[in-house]
Amino acid sequence: MNYSIKATATSKNNASIRIKDTAINFGTTKDSAETLANPAELFLSSFSACILKNVERFSDLMHFEYNTTEITVSAIRLEKPPRMDHINYELKVYSQDQTLNINLLKKNIEKFGTIYNTVSQCCTIVGDVKKISE
């Protein structure tokens, strides 16, 4: 499988990524540091999207239903060399389904997530997956 995106930036201004029909604006200047996502936040967003996509994928394969899922991700960045060193996530799956095996879901996310597996090669990932009965 191959992937392709296009990103552009204007001098002394901000930038945008085009992916299919999606445009994602992000900050490249000090003026946008508090209002637009930065590259590190986009990186963590991609990690989050991978996990959320896999919840949907495995809801079909594992035959469970859920209403909503949300993820919170935090990371520690090293300065020299600048890189992500540790990622922590908490995934909440809101579901009434008694067949939801939360441990198996976590195992599948960690085994089959493309972004998850790529990131795990370069930094520590610690995660907690919780079922929230509504």
PDB file of C-alpha atoms in Angstrom:
ATOM      1  CA  MET A   1       0.000   0.000   0.000  1.00  0.00           C
ATOM      2  CA  ASN A   2       1.291   3.448  -0.899  1.00  0.00           C
ATOM      3  CA  TYR A   3       0.424   6.833   0.569  1.00  0.00           C
ATOM      4  CA  SER A   4       0.863  10.339  -0.765  1.00  0.00           C
ATOM      5  CA  ILE A   5       0.198  13.816   0.607  1.00  0.00           C
ATOM      6  CA  LYS A   6       1.037  17.360  -0.479  1.00  0.00           C
ATOM      7  CA  ALA A   7       2.086  20.114   1.902  1.00  0.00           C
ATOM      8  CA  THR A   8       2.843  23.761   1.193  1.00  0.00           C
ATOM      9  CA  ALA A   9       4.150  26.644   3.264  1.00  0.00           C
ATOM     10  CA  THR A  10       4.450  30.343   2.568  1.00  0.00           C
ATOM     11  CA  SER A  11       7.395  32.330   3.887  1.00  0.00           C
ATOM     12  CA  LYS A  12       6.620  34.114   7.177  1.00  0.00           C
ATOM     13  CA  ASN A  13       3.172  32.507   7.133  1.00  0.00           C
ATOM     14  CA  ASN A  14       1.680  29.113   7.952  1.00  0.00           C
ATOM     15  CA  ALA A  15       1.291  25.853   6.101  1.00  0.00           C
ATOM     16  CA  SER A  16      -1.301  23.406   4.881  1.00  0.00           C
ATOM     17  CA  ILE A  17      -1.390  19.695   4.162  1.00  0.00           C
ATOM     18  CA  ARG A  18      -3.692  18.335   1.446  1.00  0.00           C
ATOM     19  CA  ILE A  19      -4.809  14.741   1.789  1.00  0.00           C
ATOM     20  CA  LYS A  20      -7.548  13.662  -0.624  1.00  0.00           C
ATOM     21  CA  ASP A  21     -10.463  16.055   0.095  1.00  0.00           C
ATOM     22  CA  THR A  22      -8.985  17.194   3.404  1.00  0.00           C
ATOM     23  CA  ALA A  23      -6.979  20.332   4.167  1.00  0.00           C
ATOM     24  CA  ILE A  24      -5.131  20.574   7.478  1.00  0.00           C
ATOM     25  CA  ASN A  25      -3.667  23.940   8.385  1.00  0.00           C
ATOM     26  CA  PHE A  26      -0.724  23.992  10.754  1.00  0.00           C
ATOM     27  CA  GLY A  27       1.566  26.544  12.272  1.00  0.00           C
ATOM     28  CA  THR A  28       5.131  27.241  11.273  1.00  0.00           C
ATOM     29  CA  THR A  29       5.568  30.671  12.868  1.00  0.00           C
ATOM     30  CA  LYS A  30       5.736  31.954  16.427  1.00  0.00           C
ATOM     31  CA  ASP A  31       2.542  33.939  15.810  1.00  0.00           C
ATOM     32  CA  SER A  32       0.521  30.762  15.274  1.00  0.00           C
ATOM     33  CA  ALA A  33       2.020  28.732  18.131  1.00  0.00           C
ATOM     34  CA  GLU A  34      -1.079  29.170  20.308  1.00  0.00           C
ATOM     35  CA  THR A  35      -3.720  28.855  17.584  1.00  0.00           C
ATOM     36  CA  LEU A  36      -2.646  26.208  15.063  1.00  0.00           C
ATOM     37  CA  ALA A  37      -1.356  22.676  15.504  1.00  0.00           C
ATOM     38  CA  ASN A  38       2.394  22.221  15.265  1.00  0.00           C
ATOM     39  CA  PRO A  39       4.163  19.271  13.595  1.00  0.00           C
ATOM     40  CA  ALA A  40       4.557  17.380  16.900  1.00  0.00           C
ATOM     41  CA  GLU A  41       0.820  17.686  17.548  1.00  0.00           C
ATOM     42  CA  LEU A  42       0.077  16.483  14.012  1.00  0.00           C
ATOM     43  CA  PHE A  43       2.330  13.495  14.663  1.00  0.00           C
ATOM     44  CA  LEU A  44       0.369  12.639  17.813  1.00  0.00           C
ATOM     45  CA  SER A  45      -2.873  13.213  15.900  1.00  0.00           C
ATOM     46  CA  SER A  46      -1.829  10.634  13.325  1.00  0.00           C
ATOM     47  CA  PHE A  47      -1.056   8.192  16.137  1.00  0.00           C
ATOM     48  CA  SER A  48      -4.505   8.886  17.634  1.00  0.00           C
ATOM     49  CA  ALA A  49      -6.258   8.499  14.285  1.00  0.00           C
ATOM     50  CA  CYS A  50      -4.604   5.112  13.815  1.00  0.00           C
ATOM     51  CA  ILE A  51      -5.940   3.868  17.131  1.00  0.00           C
ATOM     52  CA  LEU A  52      -9.443   5.253  16.564  1.00  0.00           C
ATOM     53  CA  LYS A  53      -9.588   3.744  13.078  1.00  0.00           C
ATOM     54  CA  ASN A  54      -8.625   0.374  14.522  1.00  0.00           C
ATOM     55  CA  VAL A  55     -11.361   0.536  17.148  1.00  0.00           C
ATOM     56  CA  GLU A  56     -13.831   0.842  14.270  1.00  0.00           C
ATOM     57  CA  ARG A  57     -12.091  -1.898  12.297  1.00  0.00           C
ATOM     58  CA  PHE A  58     -12.017  -4.322  15.200  1.00  0.00           C
ATOM     59  CA  SER A  59     -15.601  -3.581  16.203  1.00  0.00           C
ATOM     60  CA  ASP A  60     -16.534  -5.457  13.012  1.00  0.00           C
ATOM     61  CA  LEU A  61     -13.948  -8.222  13.356  1.00  0.00           C
ATOM     62  CA  MET A  62     -14.587  -8.787  17.075  1.00  0.00           C
ATOM     63  CA  HIS A  63     -18.356  -8.315  16.730  1.00  0.00           C
ATOM     64  CA  PHE A  64     -18.909  -5.596  19.319  1.00  0.00           C
ATOM     65  CA  GLU A  65     -20.786  -2.320  19.267  1.00  0.00           C
ATOM     66  CA  TYR A  66     -19.742   0.997  20.749  1.00  0.00           C
ATOM     67  CA  ASN A  67     -21.261   4.459  20.818  1.00  0.00           C
ATOM     68  CA  THR A  68     -18.213   6.689  21.057  1.00  0.00           C
ATOM     69  CA  THR A  69     -14.518   6.389  21.607  1.00  0.00           C
ATOM     70  CA  GLU A  70     -12.054   9.059  22.659  1.00  0.00           C
ATOM     71  CA  ILE A  71      -8.327   9.106  23.097  1.00  0.00           C
ATOM     72  CA  THR A  72      -5.989  11.373  25.028  1.00  0.00           C
ATOM     73  CA  VAL A  73      -2.318  11.291  24.079  1.00  0.00           C
ATOM     74  CA  SER A  74       0.670  12.917  25.734  1.00  0.00           C
ATOM     75  CA  ALA A  75       4.319  12.718  24.802  1.00  0.00           C
ATOM     76  CA  ILE A  76       7.746  13.554  26.128  1.00  0.00           C
ATOM     77  CA  ARG A  77      10.124  15.203  23.687  1.00  0.00           C
ATOM     78  CA  LEU A  78      13.875  14.953  24.072  1.00  0.00           C
ATOM     79  CA  GLU A  79      15.963  17.969  23.136  1.00  0.00           C
ATOM     80  CA  LYS A  80      19.203  16.388  21.869  1.00  0.00           C
ATOM     81  CA  PRO A  81      18.521  15.049  19.382  1.00  0.00           C
ATOM     82  CA  PRO A  82      15.001  16.433  19.190  1.00  0.00           C
ATOM     83  CA  ARG A  83      12.629  13.469  19.038  1.00  0.00           C
ATOM     84  CA  MET A  84       9.683  11.883  20.780  1.00  0.00           C
ATOM     85  CA  ASP A  85      10.898   9.565  23.518  1.00  0.00           C
ATOM     86  CA  HIS A  86       7.763   8.417  25.320  1.00  0.00           C
ATOM     87  CA  ILE A  87       4.087   8.378  24.343  1.00  0.00           C
ATOM     88  CA  ASN A  88       1.268   7.717  26.767  1.00  0.00           C
ATOM     89  CA  TYR A  89      -2.337   7.234  25.721  1.00  0.00           C
ATOM     90  CA  GLU A  90      -5.680   6.605  27.350  1.00  0.00           C
ATOM     91  CA  LEU A  91      -8.425   5.203  25.158  1.00  0.00           C
ATOM     92  CA  LYS A  92     -12.011   5.203  26.394  1.00  0.00           C
ATOM     93  CA  VAL A  93     -14.554   3.048  24.590  1.00  0.00           C
ATOM     94  CA  TYR A  94     -18.133   3.922  25.511  1.00  0.00           C
ATOM     95  CA  SER A  95     -20.143   0.741  25.095  1.00  0.00           C
ATOM     96  CA  GLN A  96     -22.933  -1.310  26.634  1.00  0.00           C
ATOM     97  CA  ASP A  97     -21.827  -4.409  24.712  1.00  0.00           C
ATOM     98  CA  GLN A  98     -21.040  -7.266  27.098  1.00  0.00           C
ATOM     99  CA  THR A  99     -19.048  -9.076  24.387  1.00  0.00           C
ATOM    100  CA  LEU A 100     -16.406  -6.340  24.173  1.00  0.00           C
ATOM    101  CA  ASN A 101     -13.095  -7.895  25.211  1.00  0.00           C
ATOM    102  CA  ILE A 102     -11.098  -4.777  26.065  1.00  0.00           C
ATOM    103  CA  ASN A 103      -7.802  -6.660  26.534  1.00  0.00           C
ATOM    104  CA  LEU A 104      -8.083  -8.278  23.107  1.00  0.00           C
ATOM    105  CA  LEU A 105      -8.972  -4.925  21.555  1.00  0.00           C
ATOM    106  CA  LYS A 106      -5.815  -3.369  23.045  1.00  0.00           C
ATOM    107  CA  LYS A 107      -3.705  -6.299  21.842  1.00  0.00           C
ATOM    108  CA  ASN A 108      -5.112  -5.980  18.305  1.00  0.00           C
ATOM    109  CA  ILE A 109      -4.576  -2.209  18.221  1.00  0.00           C
ATOM    110  CA  GLU A 110      -0.956  -2.699  19.261  1.00  0.00           C
ATOM    111  CA  LYS A 111      -0.362  -5.570  16.843  1.00  0.00           C
ATOM    112  CA  PHE A 112      -2.083  -4.293  13.698  1.00  0.00           C
ATOM    113  CA  GLY A 113      -1.881  -0.473  13.811  1.00  0.00           C
ATOM    114  CA  THR A 114       0.393   0.806  11.038  1.00  0.00           C
ATOM    115  CA  ILE A 115       1.233   4.108  12.717  1.00  0.00           C
ATOM    116  CA  TYR A 116       1.338   2.457  16.142  1.00  0.00           C
ATOM    117  CA  ASN A 117       3.902  -0.098  14.946  1.00  0.00           C
ATOM    118  CA  THR A 118       5.979   2.524  13.159  1.00  0.00           C
ATOM    119  CA  VAL A 119       6.129   4.751  16.241  1.00  0.00           C
ATOM    120  CA  SER A 120       6.848   1.835  18.586  1.00  0.00           C
ATOM    121  CA  GLN A 121      10.112   1.253  16.701  1.00  0.00           C
ATOM    122  CA  CYS A 122      11.511   4.579  17.890  1.00  0.00           C
ATOM    123  CA  CYS A 123       9.934   5.347  21.259  1.00  0.00           C
ATOM    124  CA  THR A 124       8.218   3.822  24.255  1.00  0.00           C
ATOM    125  CA  ILE A 125       4.421   3.625  24.144  1.00  0.00           C
ATOM    126  CA  VAL A 126       2.326   3.029  27.242  1.00  0.00           C
ATOM    127  CA  GLY A 127      -1.416   2.803  26.887  1.00  0.00           C
ATOM    128  CA  ASP A 128      -4.541   2.182  28.876  1.00  0.00           C
ATOM    129  CA  VAL A 129      -7.787   1.072  27.250  1.00  0.00           C
ATOM    130  CA  LYS A 130     -10.974   1.379  29.280  1.00  0.00           C
ATOM    131  CA  LYS A 131     -14.539   0.365  28.624  1.00  0.00           C
ATOM    132  CA  ILE A 132     -17.001   2.946  29.893  1.00  0.00           C
ATOM    133  CA  SER A 133     -20.511   1.580  30.356  1.00  0.00           C
ATOM    134  CA  GLU A 134     -22.995   4.340  29.635  1.00  0.00           C
TER     135      GLU A 134
END
